[in-house]
Each structure stands twice: as C-alpha cells, then as structure tokens.
mmCIF file of C-alpha atoms and ligand atoms in Angstrom:
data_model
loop_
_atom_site.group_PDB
_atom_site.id
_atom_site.type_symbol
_atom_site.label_atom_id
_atom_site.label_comp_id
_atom_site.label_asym_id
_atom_site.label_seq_id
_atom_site.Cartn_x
_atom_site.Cartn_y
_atom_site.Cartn_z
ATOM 1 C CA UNK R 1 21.983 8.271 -5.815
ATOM 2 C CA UNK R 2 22.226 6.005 -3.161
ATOM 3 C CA UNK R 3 22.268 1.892 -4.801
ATOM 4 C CA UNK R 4 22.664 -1.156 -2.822
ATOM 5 C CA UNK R 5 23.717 -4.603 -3.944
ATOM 6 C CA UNK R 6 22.031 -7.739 -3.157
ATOM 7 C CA UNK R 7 20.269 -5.850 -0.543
ATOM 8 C CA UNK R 8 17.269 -8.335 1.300
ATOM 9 C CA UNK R 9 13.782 -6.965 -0.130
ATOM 10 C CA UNK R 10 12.896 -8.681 3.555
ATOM 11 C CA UNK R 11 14.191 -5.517 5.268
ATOM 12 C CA UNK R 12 11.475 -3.195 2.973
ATOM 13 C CA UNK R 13 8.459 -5.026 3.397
ATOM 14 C CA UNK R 14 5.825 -4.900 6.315
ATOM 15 C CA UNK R 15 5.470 -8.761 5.807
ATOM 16 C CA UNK R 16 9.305 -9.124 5.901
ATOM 17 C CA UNK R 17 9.551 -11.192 3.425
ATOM 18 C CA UNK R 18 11.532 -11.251 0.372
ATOM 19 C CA UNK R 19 15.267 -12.528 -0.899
ATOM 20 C CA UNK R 20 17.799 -9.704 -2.359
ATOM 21 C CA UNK R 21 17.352 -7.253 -4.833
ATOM 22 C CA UNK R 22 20.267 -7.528 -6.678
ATOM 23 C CA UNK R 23 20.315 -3.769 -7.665
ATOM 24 C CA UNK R 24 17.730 -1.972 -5.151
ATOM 25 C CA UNK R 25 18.377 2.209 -6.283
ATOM 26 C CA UNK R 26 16.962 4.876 -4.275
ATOM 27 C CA UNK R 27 16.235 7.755 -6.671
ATOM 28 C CA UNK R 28 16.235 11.201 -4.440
ATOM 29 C CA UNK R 29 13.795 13.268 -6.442
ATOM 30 C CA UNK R 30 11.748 13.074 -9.284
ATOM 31 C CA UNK R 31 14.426 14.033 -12.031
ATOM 32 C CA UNK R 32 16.416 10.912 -10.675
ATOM 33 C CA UNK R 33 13.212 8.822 -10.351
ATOM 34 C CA UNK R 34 12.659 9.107 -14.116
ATOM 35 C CA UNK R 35 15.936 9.075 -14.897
ATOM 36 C CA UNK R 36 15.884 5.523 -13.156
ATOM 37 C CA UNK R 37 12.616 4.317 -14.945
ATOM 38 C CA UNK R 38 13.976 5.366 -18.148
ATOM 39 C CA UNK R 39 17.160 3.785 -17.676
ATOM 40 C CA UNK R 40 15.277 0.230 -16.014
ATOM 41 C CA UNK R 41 11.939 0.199 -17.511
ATOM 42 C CA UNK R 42 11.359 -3.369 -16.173
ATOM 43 C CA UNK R 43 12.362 -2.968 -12.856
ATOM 44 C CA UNK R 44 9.648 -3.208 -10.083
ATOM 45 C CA UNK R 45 8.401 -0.037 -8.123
ATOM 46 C CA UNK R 46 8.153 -0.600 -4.301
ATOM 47 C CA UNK R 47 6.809 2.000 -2.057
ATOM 48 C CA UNK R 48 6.591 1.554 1.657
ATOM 49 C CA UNK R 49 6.758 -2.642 0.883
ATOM 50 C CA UNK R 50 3.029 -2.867 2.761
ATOM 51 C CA UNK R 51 1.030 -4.212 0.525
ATOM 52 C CA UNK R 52 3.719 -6.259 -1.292
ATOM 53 C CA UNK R 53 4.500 -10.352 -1.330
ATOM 54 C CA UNK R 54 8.102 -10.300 -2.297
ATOM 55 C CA UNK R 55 9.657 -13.956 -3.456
ATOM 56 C CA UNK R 56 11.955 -15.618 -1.652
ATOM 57 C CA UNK R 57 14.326 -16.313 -4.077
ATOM 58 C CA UNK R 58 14.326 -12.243 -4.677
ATOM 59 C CA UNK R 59 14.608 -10.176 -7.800
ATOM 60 C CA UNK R 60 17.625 -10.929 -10.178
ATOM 61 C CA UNK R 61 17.915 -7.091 -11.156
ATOM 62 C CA UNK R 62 16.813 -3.899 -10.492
ATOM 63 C CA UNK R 63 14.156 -2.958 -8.020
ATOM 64 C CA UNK R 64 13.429 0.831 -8.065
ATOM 65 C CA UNK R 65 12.568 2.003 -4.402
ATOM 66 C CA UNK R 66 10.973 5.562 -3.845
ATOM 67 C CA UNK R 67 11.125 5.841 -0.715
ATOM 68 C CA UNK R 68 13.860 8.744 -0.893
ATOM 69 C CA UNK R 69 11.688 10.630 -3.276
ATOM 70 C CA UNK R 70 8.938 12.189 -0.615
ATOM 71 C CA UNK R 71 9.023 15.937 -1.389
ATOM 72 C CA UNK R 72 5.904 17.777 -0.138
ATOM 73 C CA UNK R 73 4.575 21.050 -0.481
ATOM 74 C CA UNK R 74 1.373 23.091 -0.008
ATOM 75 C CA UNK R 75 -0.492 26.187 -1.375
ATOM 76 C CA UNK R 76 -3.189 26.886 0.340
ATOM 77 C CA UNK R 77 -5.794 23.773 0.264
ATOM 78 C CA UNK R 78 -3.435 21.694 -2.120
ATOM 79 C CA UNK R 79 -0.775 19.653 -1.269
ATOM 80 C CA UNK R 80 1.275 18.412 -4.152
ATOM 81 C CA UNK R 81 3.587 15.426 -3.009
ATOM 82 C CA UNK R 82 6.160 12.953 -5.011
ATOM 83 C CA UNK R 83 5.222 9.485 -5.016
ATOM 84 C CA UNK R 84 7.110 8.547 -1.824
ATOM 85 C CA UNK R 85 5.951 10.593 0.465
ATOM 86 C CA UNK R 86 4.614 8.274 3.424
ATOM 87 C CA UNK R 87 1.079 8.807 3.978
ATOM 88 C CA UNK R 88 1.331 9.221 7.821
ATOM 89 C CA UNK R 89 4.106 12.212 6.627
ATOM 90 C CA UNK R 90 1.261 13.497 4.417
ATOM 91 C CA UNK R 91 -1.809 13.390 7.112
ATOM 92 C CA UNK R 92 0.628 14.904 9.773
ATOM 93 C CA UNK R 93 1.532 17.962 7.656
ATOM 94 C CA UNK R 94 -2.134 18.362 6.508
ATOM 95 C CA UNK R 95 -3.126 18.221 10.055
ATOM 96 C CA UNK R 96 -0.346 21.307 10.948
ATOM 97 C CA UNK R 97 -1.558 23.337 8.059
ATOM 98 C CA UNK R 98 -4.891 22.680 9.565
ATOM 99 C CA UNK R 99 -6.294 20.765 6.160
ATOM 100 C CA UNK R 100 -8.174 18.010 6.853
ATOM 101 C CA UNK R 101 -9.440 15.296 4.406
ATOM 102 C CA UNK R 102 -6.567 12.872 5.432
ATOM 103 C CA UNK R 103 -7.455 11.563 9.120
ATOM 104 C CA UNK R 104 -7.903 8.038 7.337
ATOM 105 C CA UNK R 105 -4.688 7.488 6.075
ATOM 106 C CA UNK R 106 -2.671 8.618 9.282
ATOM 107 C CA UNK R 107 -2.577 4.665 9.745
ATOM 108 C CA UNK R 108 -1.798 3.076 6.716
ATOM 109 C CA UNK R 109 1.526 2.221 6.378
ATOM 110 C CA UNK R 110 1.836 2.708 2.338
ATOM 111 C CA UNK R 111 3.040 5.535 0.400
ATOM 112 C CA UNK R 112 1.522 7.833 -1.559
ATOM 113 C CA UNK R 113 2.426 6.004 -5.165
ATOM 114 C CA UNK R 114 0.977 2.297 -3.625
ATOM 115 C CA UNK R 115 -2.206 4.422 -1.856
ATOM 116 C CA UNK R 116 -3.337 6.238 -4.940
ATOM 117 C CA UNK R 117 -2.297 2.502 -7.262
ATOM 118 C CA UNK R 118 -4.939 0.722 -4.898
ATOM 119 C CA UNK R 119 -7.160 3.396 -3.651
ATOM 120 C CA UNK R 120 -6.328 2.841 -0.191
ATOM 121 C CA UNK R 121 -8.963 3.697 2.381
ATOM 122 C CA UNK R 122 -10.009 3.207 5.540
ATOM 123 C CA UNK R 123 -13.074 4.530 8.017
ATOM 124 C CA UNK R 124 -15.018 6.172 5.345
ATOM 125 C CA UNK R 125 -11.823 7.700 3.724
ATOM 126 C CA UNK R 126 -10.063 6.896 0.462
ATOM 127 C CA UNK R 127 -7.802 8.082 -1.743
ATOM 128 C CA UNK R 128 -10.012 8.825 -4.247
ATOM 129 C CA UNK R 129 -11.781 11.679 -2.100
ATOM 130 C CA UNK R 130 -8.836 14.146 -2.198
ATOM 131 C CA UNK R 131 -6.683 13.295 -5.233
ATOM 132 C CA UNK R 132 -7.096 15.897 -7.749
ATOM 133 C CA UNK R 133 -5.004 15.222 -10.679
ATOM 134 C CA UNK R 134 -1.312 12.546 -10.937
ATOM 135 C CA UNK R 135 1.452 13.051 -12.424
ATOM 136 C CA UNK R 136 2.628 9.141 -14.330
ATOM 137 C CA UNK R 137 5.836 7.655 -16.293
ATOM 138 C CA UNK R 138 4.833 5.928 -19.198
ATOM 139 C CA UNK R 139 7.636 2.957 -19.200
ATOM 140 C CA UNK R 140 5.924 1.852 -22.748
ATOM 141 C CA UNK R 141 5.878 5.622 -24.037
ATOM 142 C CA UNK R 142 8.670 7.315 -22.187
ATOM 143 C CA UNK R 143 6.239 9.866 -22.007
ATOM 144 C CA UNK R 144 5.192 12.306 -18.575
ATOM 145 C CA UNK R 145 1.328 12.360 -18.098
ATOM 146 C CA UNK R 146 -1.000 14.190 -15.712
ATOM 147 C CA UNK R 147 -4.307 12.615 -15.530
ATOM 148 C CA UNK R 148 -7.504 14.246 -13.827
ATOM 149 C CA UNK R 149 -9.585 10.899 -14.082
ATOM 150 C CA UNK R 150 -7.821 8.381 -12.355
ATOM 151 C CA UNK R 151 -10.944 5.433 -12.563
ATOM 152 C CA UNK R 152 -10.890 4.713 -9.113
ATOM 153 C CA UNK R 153 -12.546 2.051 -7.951
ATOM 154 C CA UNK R 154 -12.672 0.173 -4.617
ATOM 155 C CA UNK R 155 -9.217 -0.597 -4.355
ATOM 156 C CA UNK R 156 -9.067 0.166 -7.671
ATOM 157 C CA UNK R 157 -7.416 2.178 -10.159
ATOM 158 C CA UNK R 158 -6.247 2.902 -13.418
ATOM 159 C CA UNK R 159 -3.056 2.488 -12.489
ATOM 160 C CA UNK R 160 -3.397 -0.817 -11.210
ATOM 161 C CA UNK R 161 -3.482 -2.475 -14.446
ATOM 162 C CA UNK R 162 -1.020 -0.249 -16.315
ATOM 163 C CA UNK R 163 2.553 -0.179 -16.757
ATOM 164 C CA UNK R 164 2.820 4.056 -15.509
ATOM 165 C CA UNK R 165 4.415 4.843 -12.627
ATOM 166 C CA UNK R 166 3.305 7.535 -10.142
ATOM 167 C CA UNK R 167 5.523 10.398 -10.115
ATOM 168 C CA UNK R 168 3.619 12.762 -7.978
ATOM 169 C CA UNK R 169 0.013 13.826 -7.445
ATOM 170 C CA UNK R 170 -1.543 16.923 -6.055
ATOM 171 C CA UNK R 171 -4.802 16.873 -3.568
ATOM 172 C CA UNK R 172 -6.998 18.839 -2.798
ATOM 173 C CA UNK R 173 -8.133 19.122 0.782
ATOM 174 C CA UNK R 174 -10.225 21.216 3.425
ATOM 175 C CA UNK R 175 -9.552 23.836 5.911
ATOM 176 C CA UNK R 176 -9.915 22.130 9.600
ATOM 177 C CA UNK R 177 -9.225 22.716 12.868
ATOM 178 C CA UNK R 178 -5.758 21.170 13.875
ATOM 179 C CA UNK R 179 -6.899 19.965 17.057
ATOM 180 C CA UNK R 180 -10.221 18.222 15.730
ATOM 181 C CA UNK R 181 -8.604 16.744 13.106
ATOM 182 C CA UNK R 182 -5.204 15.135 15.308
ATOM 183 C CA UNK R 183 -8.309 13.865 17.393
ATOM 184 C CA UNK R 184 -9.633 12.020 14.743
ATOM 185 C CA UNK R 185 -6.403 10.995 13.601
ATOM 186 C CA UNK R 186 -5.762 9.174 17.034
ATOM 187 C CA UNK R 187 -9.384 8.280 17.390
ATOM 188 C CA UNK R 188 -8.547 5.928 13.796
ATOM 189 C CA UNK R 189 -5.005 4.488 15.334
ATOM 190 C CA UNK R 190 -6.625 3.582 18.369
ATOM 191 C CA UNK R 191 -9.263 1.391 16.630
ATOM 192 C CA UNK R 192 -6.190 0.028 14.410
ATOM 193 C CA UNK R 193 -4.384 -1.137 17.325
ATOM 194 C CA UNK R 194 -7.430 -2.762 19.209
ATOM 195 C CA UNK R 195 -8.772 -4.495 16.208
ATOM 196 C CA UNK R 196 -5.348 -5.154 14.002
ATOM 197 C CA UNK R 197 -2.676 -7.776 14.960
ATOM 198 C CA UNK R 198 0.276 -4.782 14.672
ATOM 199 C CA UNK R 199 2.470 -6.800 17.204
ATOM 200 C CA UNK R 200 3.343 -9.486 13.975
ATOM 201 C CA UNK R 201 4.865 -7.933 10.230
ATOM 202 C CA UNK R 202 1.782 -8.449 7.794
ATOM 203 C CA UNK R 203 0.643 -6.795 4.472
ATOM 204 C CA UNK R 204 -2.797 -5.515 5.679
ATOM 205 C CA UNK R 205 -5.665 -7.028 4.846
ATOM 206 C CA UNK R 206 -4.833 -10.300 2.663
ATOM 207 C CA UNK R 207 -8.044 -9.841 0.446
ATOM 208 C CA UNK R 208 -10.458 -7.371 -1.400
ATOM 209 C CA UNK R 209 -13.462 -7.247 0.255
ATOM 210 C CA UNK R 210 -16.269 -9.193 -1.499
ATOM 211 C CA UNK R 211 -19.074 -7.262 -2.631
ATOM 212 C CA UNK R 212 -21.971 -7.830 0.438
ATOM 213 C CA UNK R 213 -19.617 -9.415 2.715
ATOM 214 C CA UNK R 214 -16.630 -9.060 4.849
ATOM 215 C CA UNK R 215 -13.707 -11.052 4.156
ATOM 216 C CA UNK R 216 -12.619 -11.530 7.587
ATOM 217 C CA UNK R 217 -16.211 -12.589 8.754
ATOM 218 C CA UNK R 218 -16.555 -15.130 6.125
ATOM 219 C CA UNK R 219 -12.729 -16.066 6.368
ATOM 220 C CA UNK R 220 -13.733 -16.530 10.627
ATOM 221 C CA UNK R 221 -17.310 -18.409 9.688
ATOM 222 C CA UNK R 222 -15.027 -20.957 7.791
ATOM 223 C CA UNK R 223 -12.829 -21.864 10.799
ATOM 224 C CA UNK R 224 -9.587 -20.212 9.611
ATOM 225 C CA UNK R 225 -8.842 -18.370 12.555
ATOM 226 C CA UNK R 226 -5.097 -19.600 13.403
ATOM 227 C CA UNK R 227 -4.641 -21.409 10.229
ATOM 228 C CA UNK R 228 -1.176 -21.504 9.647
ATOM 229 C CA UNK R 229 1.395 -22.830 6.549
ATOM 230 C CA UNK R 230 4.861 -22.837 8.209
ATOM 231 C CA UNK R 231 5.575 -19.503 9.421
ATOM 232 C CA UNK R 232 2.035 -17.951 8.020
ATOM 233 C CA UNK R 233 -0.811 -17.509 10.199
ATOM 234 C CA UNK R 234 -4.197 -16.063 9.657
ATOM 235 C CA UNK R 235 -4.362 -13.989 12.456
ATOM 236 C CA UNK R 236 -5.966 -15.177 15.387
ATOM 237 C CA UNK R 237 -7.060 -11.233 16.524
ATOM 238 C CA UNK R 238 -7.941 -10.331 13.178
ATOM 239 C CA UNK R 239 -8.874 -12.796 10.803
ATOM 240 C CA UNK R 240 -8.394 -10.554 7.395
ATOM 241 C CA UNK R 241 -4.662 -10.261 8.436
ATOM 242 C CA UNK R 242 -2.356 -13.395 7.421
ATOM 243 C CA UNK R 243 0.706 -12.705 9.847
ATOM 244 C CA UNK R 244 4.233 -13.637 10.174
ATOM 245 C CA UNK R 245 5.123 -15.209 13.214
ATOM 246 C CA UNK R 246 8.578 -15.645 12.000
ATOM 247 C CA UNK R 247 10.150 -16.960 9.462
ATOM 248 C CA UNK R 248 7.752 -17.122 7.171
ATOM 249 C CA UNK R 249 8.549 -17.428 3.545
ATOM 250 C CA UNK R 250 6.456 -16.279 0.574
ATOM 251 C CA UNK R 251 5.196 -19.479 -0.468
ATOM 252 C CA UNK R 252 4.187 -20.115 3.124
ATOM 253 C CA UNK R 253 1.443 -17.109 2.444
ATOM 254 C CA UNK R 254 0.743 -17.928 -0.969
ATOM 255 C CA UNK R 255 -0.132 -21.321 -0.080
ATOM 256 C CA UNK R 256 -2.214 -20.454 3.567
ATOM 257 C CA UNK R 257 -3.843 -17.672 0.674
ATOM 258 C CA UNK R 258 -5.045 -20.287 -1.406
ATOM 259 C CA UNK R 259 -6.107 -22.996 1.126
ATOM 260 C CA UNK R 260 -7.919 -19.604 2.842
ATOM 261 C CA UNK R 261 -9.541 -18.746 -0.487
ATOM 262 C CA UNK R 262 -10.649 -22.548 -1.144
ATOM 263 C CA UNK R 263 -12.002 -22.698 2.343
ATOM 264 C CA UNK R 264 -14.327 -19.347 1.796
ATOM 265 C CA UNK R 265 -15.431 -20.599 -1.862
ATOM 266 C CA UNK R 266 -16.245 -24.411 -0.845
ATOM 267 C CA UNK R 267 -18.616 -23.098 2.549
ATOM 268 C CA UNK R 268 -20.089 -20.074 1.220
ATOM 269 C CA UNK R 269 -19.358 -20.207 -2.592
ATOM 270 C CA UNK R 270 -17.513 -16.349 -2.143
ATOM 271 C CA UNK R 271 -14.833 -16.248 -4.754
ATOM 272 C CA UNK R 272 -12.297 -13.903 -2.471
ATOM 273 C CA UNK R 273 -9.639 -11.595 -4.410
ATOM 274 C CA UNK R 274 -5.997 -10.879 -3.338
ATOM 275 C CA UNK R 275 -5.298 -7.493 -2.191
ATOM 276 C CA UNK R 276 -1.871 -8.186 -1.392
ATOM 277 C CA UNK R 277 0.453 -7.933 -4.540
ATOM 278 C CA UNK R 278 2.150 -10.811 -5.141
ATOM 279 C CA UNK R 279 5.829 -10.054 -7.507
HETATM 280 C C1 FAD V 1 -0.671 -3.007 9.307
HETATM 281 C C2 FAD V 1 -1.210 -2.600 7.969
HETATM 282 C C3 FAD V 1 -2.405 -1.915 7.892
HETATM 283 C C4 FAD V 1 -2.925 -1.543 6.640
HETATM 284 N N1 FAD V 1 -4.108 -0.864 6.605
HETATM 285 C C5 FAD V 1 -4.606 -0.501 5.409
HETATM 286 C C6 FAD V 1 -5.839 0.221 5.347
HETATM 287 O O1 FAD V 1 -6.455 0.561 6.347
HETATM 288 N N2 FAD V 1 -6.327 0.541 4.120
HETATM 289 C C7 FAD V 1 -5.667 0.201 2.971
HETATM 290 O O2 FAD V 1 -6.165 0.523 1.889
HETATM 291 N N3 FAD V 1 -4.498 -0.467 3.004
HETATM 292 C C8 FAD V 1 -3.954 -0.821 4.185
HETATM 293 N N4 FAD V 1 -2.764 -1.503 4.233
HETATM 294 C C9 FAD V 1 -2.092 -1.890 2.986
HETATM 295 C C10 FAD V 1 -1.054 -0.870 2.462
HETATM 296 O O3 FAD V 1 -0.535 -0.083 3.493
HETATM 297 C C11 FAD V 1 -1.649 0.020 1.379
HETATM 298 O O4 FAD V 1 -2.101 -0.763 0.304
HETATM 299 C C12 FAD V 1 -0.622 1.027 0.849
HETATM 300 O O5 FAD V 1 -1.308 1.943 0.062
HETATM 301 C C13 FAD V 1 0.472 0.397 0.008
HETATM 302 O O6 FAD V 1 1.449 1.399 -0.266
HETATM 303 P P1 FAD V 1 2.996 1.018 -0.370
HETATM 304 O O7 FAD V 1 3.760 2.234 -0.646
HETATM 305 O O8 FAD V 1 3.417 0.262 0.836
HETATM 306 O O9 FAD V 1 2.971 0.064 -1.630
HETATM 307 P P2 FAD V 1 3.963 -1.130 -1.924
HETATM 308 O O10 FAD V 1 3.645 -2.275 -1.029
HETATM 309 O O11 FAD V 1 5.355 -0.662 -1.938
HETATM 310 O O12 FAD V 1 3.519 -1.488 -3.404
HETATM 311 C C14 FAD V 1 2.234 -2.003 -3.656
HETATM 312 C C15 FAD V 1 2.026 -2.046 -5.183
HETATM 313 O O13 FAD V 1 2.011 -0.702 -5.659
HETATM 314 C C16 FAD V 1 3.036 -0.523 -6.644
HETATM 315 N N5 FAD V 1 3.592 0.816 -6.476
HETATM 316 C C17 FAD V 1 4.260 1.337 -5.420
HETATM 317 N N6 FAD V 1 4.610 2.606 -5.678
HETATM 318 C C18 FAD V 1 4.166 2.891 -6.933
HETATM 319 C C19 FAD V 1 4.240 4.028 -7.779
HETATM 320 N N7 FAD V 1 4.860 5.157 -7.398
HETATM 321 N N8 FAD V 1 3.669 3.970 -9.002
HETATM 322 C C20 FAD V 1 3.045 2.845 -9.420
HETATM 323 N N9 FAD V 1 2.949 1.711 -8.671
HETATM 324 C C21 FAD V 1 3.507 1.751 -7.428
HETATM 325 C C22 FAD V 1 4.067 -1.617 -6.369
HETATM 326 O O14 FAD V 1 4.790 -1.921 -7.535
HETATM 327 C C23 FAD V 1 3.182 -2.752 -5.897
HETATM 328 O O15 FAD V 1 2.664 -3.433 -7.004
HETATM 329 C C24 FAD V 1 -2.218 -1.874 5.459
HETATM 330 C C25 FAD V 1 -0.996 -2.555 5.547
HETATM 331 C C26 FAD V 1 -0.490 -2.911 6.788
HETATM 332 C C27 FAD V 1 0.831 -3.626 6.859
#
C-alpha cells in the first residue's frame, strides 16, 4: 500500500490548505481500505479534499486517503463503485454506457464517499436520486453494513453524523442517449465556469443554503463581496465561494467564516450553516 510521511494535507485539498499528515495511507481496494480502518479507527477519511478545511498545524497521525480505492463497474442500469471513485470518473462512464442520472455531478470535484456523506447536488440533481443501497465500516462495531435508507437530507445524511465509513455504494440509473446526456454534462460545466470563481483553490460553496434564501444573495446584500482575512477572500465573482488567493491559512477562513456568518445574522437575522468541514 502506498504510505507517505509527513506528507502536506495542502497538496489534497481544493482549498490547499492544510499542514502534514504525519501518516497519510492510500489503501488500493476495499480489502485494504478496511484493513486500514480497522487497524486506525480514529484516523480521518479524506476523499477528493473539496469540501474539507484542513488545520494548519496538520494531523499528528494517520489520515486515511481513498483516493486509490475507485473501482467501478456496471450491470446493466447499476453501477456499483468503491468510495473513491471521483464523481466526474463516475458521470463520464455513465455517460459511455449511455446511463444517465449523473449529468449533475460531472462538475463537482468530490468523490463518491464525501458526495453520498453530504448529498451533494447541483442543477436539480443529487445524490440522493440515484443511490440505491451503501455499503459502511462501522469503526465503533467493526462491523460491514449495507443500508437501503440512507436519510438523506439537503446536504444531509445519515452518514454525516456517524462514525461509518463509506465503502462502496451501488446506483441505480437510466438508459440515455450518450450524446444528449455529454450535452447536458457540458451545458452544467459551462454554467460552473461562468458563475464559479474556478481560477482560485476553494471548497465550494462555504455554507448550507438557508431555508427561503440564498446564501450568496444574502452574503452579497450584506456587503461581503471581497471581504478578505489574510489570504481568504469571499469571492468577488461568486459570493458563496470564500477563495484562496494565496497563502491562505485555515484560520484565515475560519475567521472571514465567522465575521461572514455575523454579518448575515446581524442585517437579516439568517443564522447561516457551514458546509465546508472543518477537521
Ligand atoms: C469548485 C467546487 C465546486 C463544488 N461544487 C459543488 C456542487 O455543485 N455541489 C455540491 O454538493 N458540492 C460541491 N462542492 C463541494 C464538494 O465537491 C462536495 O461536497 C464533494 O461531495 C466532497 O467530496 P470529497 O471526496 O472531496 O470529500 P472530502 O472533502 O474529502 O471530505 C468531506 C467530508 O466527507 C468525509 N468523507 C470523505 N470520504 C468519506 C467516506 N468514504 N466515508 C465517510 N466519510 C467520508 C470526510 O471525512 C469529510 O468529513 C464543490 C467544491 C468545489 C471545490
């Protein structure tokens, strides 16, 4: 299994941000990964690092990445896919076998393990519509469990709140037409890159959106467009985004996260909820 030393969590974030790992271990497949878990049950999971706040002073231990463990394979209308498969690797092999039901995610930089853990969506889409059943590692139990119900939520799940880990999940899409659905698929990045700030390293949106409003519009209303804490900026072409502009360090977000969230709550009395995970 491939294991790096004091390796900087900085290089496997979208934000890139984040001090060494002092153990980061790349299990291959899922024997390894639960070999791993079993072995570490503390350590922290890290998918694709985009929706993640790493510290700076990184993670004295182990940090299980699963970014090696990405099998996936299809029969018929399901694909069943370990935990860190990317989701663009996912929506371009549903759109060659012609399945569609993932168009959304061909733009979200996560993996399949952090997608299903947040319900990631985007233009309609979520998670939620096509996963069928997951396969989890009890780090309490020791125990493999498949679940049907999942309780997802917006950005919500079960998951989110637990201490299982995502092994693998199987979903169930629909037959397309190829061309229609790479269409779409392009259609979705094209709005990404008009609207979102991809130019600067950033976790996504910084918050949940609050139920009747959108965080970015109230985040704008409150005048903190271009707010920035050291290297942290709130984006000034998408105001949802808090960017790096370089060099930013952890606390810089946290702290341009609260003054953002005090902002929103003092004007319009909108309590606004992290998205990004902070470790
Ligand atoms: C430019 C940009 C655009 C984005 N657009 C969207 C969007 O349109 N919609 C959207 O929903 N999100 C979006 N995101 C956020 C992010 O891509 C998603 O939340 C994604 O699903 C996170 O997956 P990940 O693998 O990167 O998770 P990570 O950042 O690696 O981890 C996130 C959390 O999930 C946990 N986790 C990771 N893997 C597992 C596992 N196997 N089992 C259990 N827990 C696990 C981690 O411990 C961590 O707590 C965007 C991010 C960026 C940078």
């Amino acid at each position: 299994m491939l294991i790096k030393y004091n390796e900087p969590l900085s290089a496997y974030t979208t934000f890139r941000i984040g001090g060494a790992a002092r153990t980061l271990l790349f299990p291959e497949n899922r024997a390894e990964l639960i070999d791993v878990l079993r072995a570490y049950p503390q350590a922290p999971v890290l998918g694709k690092g985009s929706n993640v706040l790493a510290p700076d002073v990184g993670i004295p231990g182990e940090v299980v990445c699963t970014l090696l463990c990405c099998g996936i394979a299809r029969d018929c209308e399901t694909l069943t896919a370990d935990c860190g498969a990317a989701l663009a690797a996912l929506a371009n092999f549903a759109a060659e076998s012609g399945l569609s039901g993932l168009e959304f995610a061909a733009g979200i930089p996560g993996s399949l393990g952090g997608a299903i853990r947040m319900n990631a969506g985007a233009y309609g889409g979520e998670m939620s519509q096509v996963v069928t059943s997951v396969e989890v590692y009890g780090r309490s139990t020791g125990a493999v469990v498949r679940y049907a119900d999942s309780d997802f939520g917006y950005r919500h799940s079960r998951y989110a709140a637990s201490d299982e880990v995502i092994l693998s999940a199987v979903l169930t899409l629909k037959p397309g037409n190829p061309g229609e659905i790479r269409q779409k698929q392009k259609e979705y990045n094209l709005r990404r890159r008009e609207k979102q700030p991809l130019e600067y390293p950033s976790a996504g949106s910084s918050f949940k959106r609050p139920q009747g409003y959108y965080a970015a519009e109230l985040i704008d209303k409150a005048g903190c467009k271009g707010m920035q804490v050291g290297g942290a900026q709130v984006s000034e072409k998408h105001a949802g985004f808090i960017v790096n502009l370089g060099g930013a360090a952890s606390s810089d977000v946290e702290a341009l996260m609260k003054l953002v969230a005090e902002q929103v709550r003092g004007q319009f009395g909108v309590e606004l909820e992290p998205e990004v995970v902070s470790w």
